[in-house]
Coordinates of C-alpha atoms and ligand atoms in Angstrom, one line a residue:
M11 CA -66.8 -14.2 -34.2
G12 CA -68.3 -12.2 -31.3
T13 CA -67.7 -15.0 -28.6
K14 CA -64.0 -14.4 -29.0
F15 CA -64.7 -10.9 -28.0
N16 CA -66.7 -11.8 -25.0
E17 CA -64.3 -14.4 -24.0
I18 CA -61.9 -11.2 -24.0
V19 CA -64.1 -9.2 -21.8
E20 CA -65.0 -11.8 -19.4
I21 CA -60.7 -12.9 -19.1
T22 CA -60.3 -8.9 -18.7
K23 CA -63.0 -8.8 -15.9
E24 CA -61.9 -12.0 -14.2
F25 CA -58.6 -10.9 -14.2
T26 CA -59.4 -6.8 -12.4
Q27 CA -61.4 -9.1 -9.7
D28 CA -58.5 -11.6 -9.2
L29 CA -55.9 -8.6 -9.2
K30 CA -57.7 -7.0 -6.7
T31 CA -57.5 -10.0 -4.2
S32 CA -54.0 -10.8 -4.7
S33 CA -51.4 -8.8 -2.9
L34 CA -48.6 -11.2 -1.9
S35 CA -46.3 -12.5 -4.5
D36 CA -47.2 -15.9 -3.8
E37 CA -50.4 -14.9 -5.6
I38 CA -49.1 -12.7 -7.8
D39 CA -47.1 -15.8 -9.3
S40 CA -49.9 -18.2 -9.3
L41 CA -52.0 -15.2 -11.5
N42 CA -49.1 -15.0 -13.3
L43 CA -49.8 -19.1 -14.1
K44 CA -53.7 -18.8 -14.6
Y45 CA -53.6 -16.2 -16.9
L46 CA -50.2 -16.4 -19.1
G47 CA -48.7 -19.9 -18.4
R48 CA -48.7 -22.7 -21.2
Q49 CA -52.0 -23.8 -20.2
G50 CA -53.2 -20.5 -19.2
K51 CA -56.3 -18.4 -20.1
V52 CA -54.5 -16.2 -22.8
N53 CA -52.7 -19.0 -24.5
S54 CA -55.6 -21.2 -24.4
L55 CA -57.4 -18.5 -26.1
F56 CA -54.7 -18.1 -29.1
K57 CA -55.4 -21.7 -29.3
S58 CA -58.7 -21.5 -30.0
L59 CA -58.7 -19.7 -32.8
P60 CA -59.7 -21.0 -35.7
I61 CA -57.4 -20.8 -38.6
K62 CA -58.7 -18.4 -40.9
S63 CA -59.8 -15.9 -37.9
D64 CA -60.1 -11.9 -38.3
P65 CA -56.5 -10.9 -37.4
K66 CA -58.1 -8.0 -35.1
I67 CA -58.9 -10.7 -32.6
G68 CA -55.2 -11.9 -32.5
Q69 CA -54.4 -8.3 -32.1
Q70 CA -56.9 -7.9 -29.0
I71 CA -55.8 -10.9 -27.4
N72 CA -52.3 -9.7 -27.5
H73 CA -53.2 -6.3 -25.9
L74 CA -55.0 -8.3 -23.0
K75 CA -51.6 -10.5 -22.8
K76 CA -49.5 -7.1 -22.7
F77 CA -52.0 -5.5 -20.7
I78 CA -52.0 -8.5 -17.8
Q79 CA -48.3 -8.8 -17.8
T80 CA -47.7 -4.8 -17.1
K81 CA -50.8 -5.0 -14.0
L82 CA -48.7 -8.0 -12.6
S83 CA -45.3 -6.9 -12.7
E84 CA -46.6 -3.4 -10.8
K85 CA -48.1 -5.6 -8.7
L86 CA -45.4 -8.3 -7.9
E87 CA -43.0 -5.1 -7.6
A88 CA -45.1 -3.3 -4.9
A89 CA -45.2 -6.5 -3.1
L90 CA -41.9 -7.2 -2.5
S91 CA -41.4 -3.6 -1.8
V92 CA -43.7 -3.9 0.9
A93 CA -42.3 -7.4 2.2
G94 CA -39.1 -5.1 2.5
H95 CA -37.2 -6.8 -0.5
Q96 CA -35.1 -4.6 -3.0
V97 CA -35.8 -5.1 -6.5
I98 CA -33.2 -6.0 -8.6
D99 CA -32.8 -5.7 -12.4
V100 CA -29.8 -8.2 -12.5
T101 CA -29.5 -7.2 -16.4
V102 CA -27.9 -4.1 -15.8
P103 CA -24.3 -4.0 -15.8
G104 CA -22.2 -3.8 -12.6
I105 CA -19.9 -1.3 -10.8
P106 CA -16.3 -2.6 -11.6
I107 CA -14.7 -2.9 -7.9
L108 CA -11.3 -1.2 -7.8
K109 CA -8.5 -3.3 -7.2
G110 CA -6.2 -2.5 -4.3
S111 CA -2.6 -2.4 -4.3
L112 CA 0.5 -2.3 -2.1
H113 CA 1.6 1.5 -0.9
P114 CA 4.5 2.3 -2.4
L115 CA 6.5 2.8 0.5
T116 CA 5.5 -1.1 1.5
Q117 CA 6.9 -2.1 -1.8
T118 CA 10.3 -0.4 -1.4
I119 CA 10.7 -2.0 2.6
E120 CA 9.7 -5.2 0.6
E121 CA 12.3 -4.6 -2.0
I122 CA 14.7 -3.4 0.0
E123 CA 14.6 -6.2 2.4
S124 CA 14.6 -8.7 -0.3
I125 CA 17.8 -7.4 -2.1
F126 CA 19.4 -7.7 1.8
K127 CA 18.0 -11.3 2.3
G128 CA 19.5 -12.3 -0.8
L129 CA 23.0 -11.3 1.1
G130 CA 22.1 -13.5 4.1
F131 CA 20.7 -10.3 6.4
V132 CA 18.0 -10.9 8.6
R133 CA 15.1 -8.9 8.9
R134 CA 14.6 -6.8 12.2
R135 CA 12.1 -4.6 14.2
Y136 CA 13.4 -2.6 17.2
P137 CA 11.5 0.0 19.4
E138 CA 10.4 3.4 17.7
V139 CA 9.7 4.6 21.6
E140 CA 13.2 4.4 22.9
T141 CA 15.6 5.0 25.8
D142 CA 18.1 7.3 25.8
W143 CA 21.2 4.4 26.3
Y144 CA 20.0 2.4 22.8
Y145 CA 18.9 6.2 21.0
A146 CA 22.0 8.0 22.5
E147 CA 24.3 7.4 25.2
G148 CA 25.2 3.8 24.3
L149 CA 26.2 5.1 21.0
N150 CA 28.8 7.3 22.1
I151 CA 26.4 10.5 22.2
P152 CA 26.9 12.7 24.7
K153 CA 24.4 14.8 26.5
D154 CA 25.6 17.9 24.8
H155 CA 25.4 16.6 21.6
P156 CA 23.7 18.6 18.8
A157 CA 21.7 15.4 17.7
R158 CA 20.3 15.2 20.9
D159 CA 18.8 18.9 20.6
D160 CA 15.4 19.0 21.0
Q161 CA 15.0 20.7 18.0
E162 CA 15.0 17.4 16.1
T163 CA 13.9 14.8 18.4
F164 CA 10.8 14.2 20.1
Y165 CA 10.9 13.5 23.9
V166 CA 8.4 11.1 25.3
G167 CA 9.4 11.8 29.1
E168 CA 12.5 11.8 31.0
N169 CA 15.0 9.8 29.1
V170 CA 12.4 8.8 26.8
V171 CA 12.5 9.6 23.1
L172 CA 10.7 9.2 19.7
T173 CA 13.6 7.2 18.0
A174 CA 15.2 9.8 15.8
H175 CA 17.3 7.0 14.1
T176 CA 17.1 3.0 13.3
S177 CA 20.8 3.2 15.3
N178 CA 18.9 2.1 18.3
G179 CA 18.9 -1.0 16.6
Q180 CA 22.5 -1.8 17.4
L181 CA 22.8 -2.5 20.5
R182 CA 19.7 -4.1 20.8
E183 CA 20.7 -6.7 18.5
M184 CA 24.1 -7.2 20.3
E185 CA 22.1 -7.9 22.9
Y186 CA 20.3 -9.7 21.8
K187 CA 22.6 -12.1 19.8
K188 CA 25.5 -12.1 22.2
N189 CA 28.4 -13.3 19.7
P190 CA 29.0 -12.5 16.6
P191 CA 28.8 -12.5 13.6
I192 CA 25.5 -10.6 13.3
K193 CA 24.3 -9.4 9.8
M194 CA 20.9 -7.2 10.4
I195 CA 18.6 -5.2 8.2
N196 CA 16.9 -3.5 11.0
I197 CA 13.8 -1.4 8.7
G198 CA 11.4 1.1 10.9
K199 CA 10.0 4.2 11.9
T200 CA 11.8 7.4 13.0
Y201 CA 11.1 10.5 13.8
R202 CA 12.4 14.1 14.0
R203 CA 10.7 17.6 14.1
Q204 CA 11.3 18.8 10.8
F205 CA 8.6 19.1 8.1
D206 CA 9.6 20.3 4.2
A207 CA 9.6 19.3 0.7
S208 CA 12.4 16.3 1.7
H209 CA 11.2 16.0 5.3
T210 CA 8.5 14.5 7.2
P211 CA 8.2 13.9 11.3
M212 CA 7.7 10.3 10.6
F213 CA 9.7 8.6 7.7
H214 CA 11.7 5.0 7.7
Q215 CA 15.3 3.8 7.6
F216 CA 17.1 1.0 6.9
E217 CA 19.9 0.0 9.2
G218 CA 22.5 -2.3 8.0
L219 CA 24.5 -4.1 10.7
V220 CA 27.5 -6.7 10.4
I221 CA 30.3 -7.9 12.8
D222 CA 32.2 -11.0 12.5
K223 CA 36.0 -11.4 12.4
N224 CA 38.3 -9.2 10.5
I225 CA 35.3 -7.0 9.0
N226 CA 36.9 -3.6 7.1
I227 CA 35.8 -1.3 5.1
T228 CA 35.9 -3.2 1.7
H229 CA 33.1 -5.6 3.1
L230 CA 30.9 -2.0 3.1
L231 CA 31.5 -1.3 0.0
G232 CA 30.6 -4.6 -1.8
V233 CA 27.2 -4.2 0.3
T234 CA 26.6 -1.1 -0.5
D235 CA 27.6 -1.5 -3.9
Y236 CA 25.5 -4.5 -4.7
F237 CA 22.7 -2.7 -3.1
V238 CA 22.9 0.3 -5.0
K239 CA 23.1 -1.6 -8.7
Q240 CA 20.3 -3.8 -7.6
Y241 CA 17.9 -1.1 -6.5
F242 CA 19.1 1.7 -8.5
G243 CA 20.2 0.1 -11.8
P244 CA 23.4 -1.8 -12.8
D245 CA 25.3 1.2 -14.0
R246 CA 25.2 3.1 -11.1
R247 CA 28.7 3.9 -9.1
T248 CA 29.1 4.2 -5.2
R249 CA 31.7 6.7 -3.5
L250 CA 32.5 7.6 0.0
R251 CA 33.1 10.9 1.6
P252 CA 34.8 11.4 5.0
H253 CA 32.3 12.3 7.5
H254 CA 31.9 12.1 11.1
F255 CA 29.3 10.3 13.4
Q256 CA 29.8 9.7 16.9
F257 CA 28.9 5.9 16.9
T258 CA 31.1 5.0 13.9
E259 CA 34.9 5.4 12.8
P260 CA 36.0 5.9 10.2
S261 CA 32.6 7.7 9.7
F262 CA 31.6 8.0 6.0
E263 CA 28.9 9.9 3.6
I264 CA 27.5 7.0 0.9
D265 CA 26.9 8.9 -2.5
I266 CA 25.7 7.2 -5.6
S267 CA 26.3 8.0 -9.2
C268 CA 23.3 10.5 -10.6
G269 CA 21.2 8.4 -13.0
L270 CA 20.3 11.1 -15.2
C271 CA 23.7 12.1 -16.4
Q272 CA 26.0 8.8 -15.5
G273 CA 27.9 11.0 -12.8
T274 CA 29.4 13.8 -14.7
G275 CA 27.1 16.4 -13.5
L276 CA 26.1 17.9 -17.2
I277 CA 23.8 17.3 -19.6
G278 CA 25.6 18.3 -22.8
K279 CA 27.5 21.3 -22.0
T280 CA 24.8 22.4 -18.9
S281 CA 25.2 21.3 -15.3
C282 CA 22.7 18.5 -14.5
K283 CA 19.3 19.8 -13.1
I284 CA 18.9 17.0 -10.9
C285 CA 22.5 16.7 -9.2
K286 CA 24.3 19.5 -10.6
S287 CA 27.6 17.8 -9.4
G288 CA 27.2 13.9 -10.9
W289 CA 26.7 12.4 -7.2
L290 CA 23.7 11.9 -5.1
E291 CA 23.9 11.4 -1.5
L292 CA 22.6 8.2 0.0
G293 CA 22.8 8.8 3.8
G294 CA 25.8 7.4 6.2
A295 CA 28.0 4.9 7.2
G296 CA 31.0 3.6 9.0
M297 CA 32.8 0.8 10.9
V298 CA 31.5 0.6 14.2
H299 CA 33.0 2.2 16.8
P300 CA 34.9 -0.3 19.2
L301 CA 32.6 1.6 21.9
V302 CA 29.4 0.8 20.6
L303 CA 30.9 -2.5 20.4
R304 CA 32.0 -2.7 24.1
N305 CA 28.6 -1.4 25.1
G306 CA 27.0 -3.9 23.4
G307 CA 29.0 -6.5 25.2
F308 CA 31.3 -7.6 22.5
N309 CA 35.4 -7.1 22.1
P310 CA 36.5 -4.9 19.8
D311 CA 40.0 -6.9 20.0
E312 CA 38.4 -10.3 18.9
C313 CA 35.9 -8.9 16.2
S314 CA 34.8 -5.6 14.2
G315 CA 31.6 -4.3 12.2
F316 CA 30.3 -1.9 9.8
A317 CA 26.8 0.1 10.2
F318 CA 24.9 2.0 8.0
G319 CA 21.2 4.1 8.2
W320 CA 19.7 5.2 4.9
G321 CA 16.0 6.6 4.3
V322 CA 13.5 4.5 2.8
E323 CA 11.4 7.8 1.6
R324 CA 15.0 9.2 0.2
V325 CA 15.7 6.2 -1.5
L326 CA 12.2 5.8 -3.1
M327 CA 12.4 9.5 -4.1
M328 CA 15.8 9.1 -5.9
K329 CA 14.6 6.6 -7.7
S330 CA 11.4 7.7 -9.1
G331 CA 12.2 11.5 -9.1
L332 CA 9.6 12.3 -6.9
P333 CA 9.7 16.3 -6.4
D334 CA 8.0 16.1 -3.1
L335 CA 8.7 13.5 -0.3
R336 CA 5.4 14.6 1.5
L337 CA 3.5 13.4 -1.9
I338 CA 4.4 9.6 0.0
F339 CA 2.0 10.4 2.4
S340 CA -0.6 12.2 1.4
D341 CA -3.3 9.4 0.0
D342 CA -3.7 11.0 -3.0
I343 CA -4.9 8.2 -5.1
R344 CA -3.9 9.7 -8.6
F345 CA -0.5 9.2 -6.9
L346 CA -0.8 5.6 -5.6
N347 CA -2.2 4.5 -8.8
Q348 CA 1.1 5.8 -10.4
F349 CA 2.8 2.6 -8.1
Ligands
LIG430 N1 21.9 7.2 12.1 C1 22.6 7.8 11.0 C2 21.7 8.8 11.1 O1 20.2 8.6 11.2 C3 23.0 6.9 9.9 C4 24.1 5.9 10.8 C5 23.8 4.8 10.9 C6 25.8 6.4 10.4 C7 24.8 3.5 10.6 C8 26.3 5.6 10.4 C9 26.3 4.2 11.1 O2 22.2 10.1 10.2

């Protein structure tokens, strides 16, 4: 019995000595094998115990085993951190990776694009930094027109602006295609000097242009109605209001029926908080002015067309009931996560 205790003391001494002289992780690994392996010293000691031995000896051997385990793992950790390795506990639960998603504005642009593609429109992109001709003069906007007032337009240089609408794409598309038919949807960035709950200095418009033989207002109405029903819902209606643009004749403002009061302007007996009148303004449209067709190299006696230019942020705001357009550009994750 005494000899077993002696053996335990001997192994402890030997281990302490071994531990002092090992510092590399390989050396520590082999100590692990030497003392704790299946054929190791601790196991052999266990195996050598007679069946009816003093339980205290078993306890002592277990203590020794724990002692060796603790010392070895301490030493290993020290060795690894000296070697520049990080000690990783692979059993700790991982930190979940946040999944990204498309920005609501990108989602809206993609949705608009796909609705118009369904009607055979082709997606275009035209310059944001634009010359006076495409942006204004060629669209029949003379030098003294208020739309060119520098209160709204950013001037980059003489006769060069940050385009304030996507209508510059009309002339560019005509020049590019040279002949009818044209069926384009130009979605791009536009810039105006404005900043409030429904305006930002940079925003997006989508501009439709259709030119062919015998295009008339009913085509404009049909396309508008199709878009509105696809984007806002099948129960929404559209109406035209007379308006004025230099580059369309006749010109209209297009309204869509309010989704809350269904175009009645009333919720019960009180007036609808969203629209007050039953209708919400979508944006401008009209039949392409003959002068514009001519400026694009087309003959107004042989073809006609319609155009519209509506705000991307605006339709997103109208559909989602956003109170402040500036939220779209705030990069606030709590807002973005809702889309
Ligand atoms: N460009 C006009 C605007 O920004 C919209 C428009 C486009 C009107 C095409 C008529 C035709 O307000």
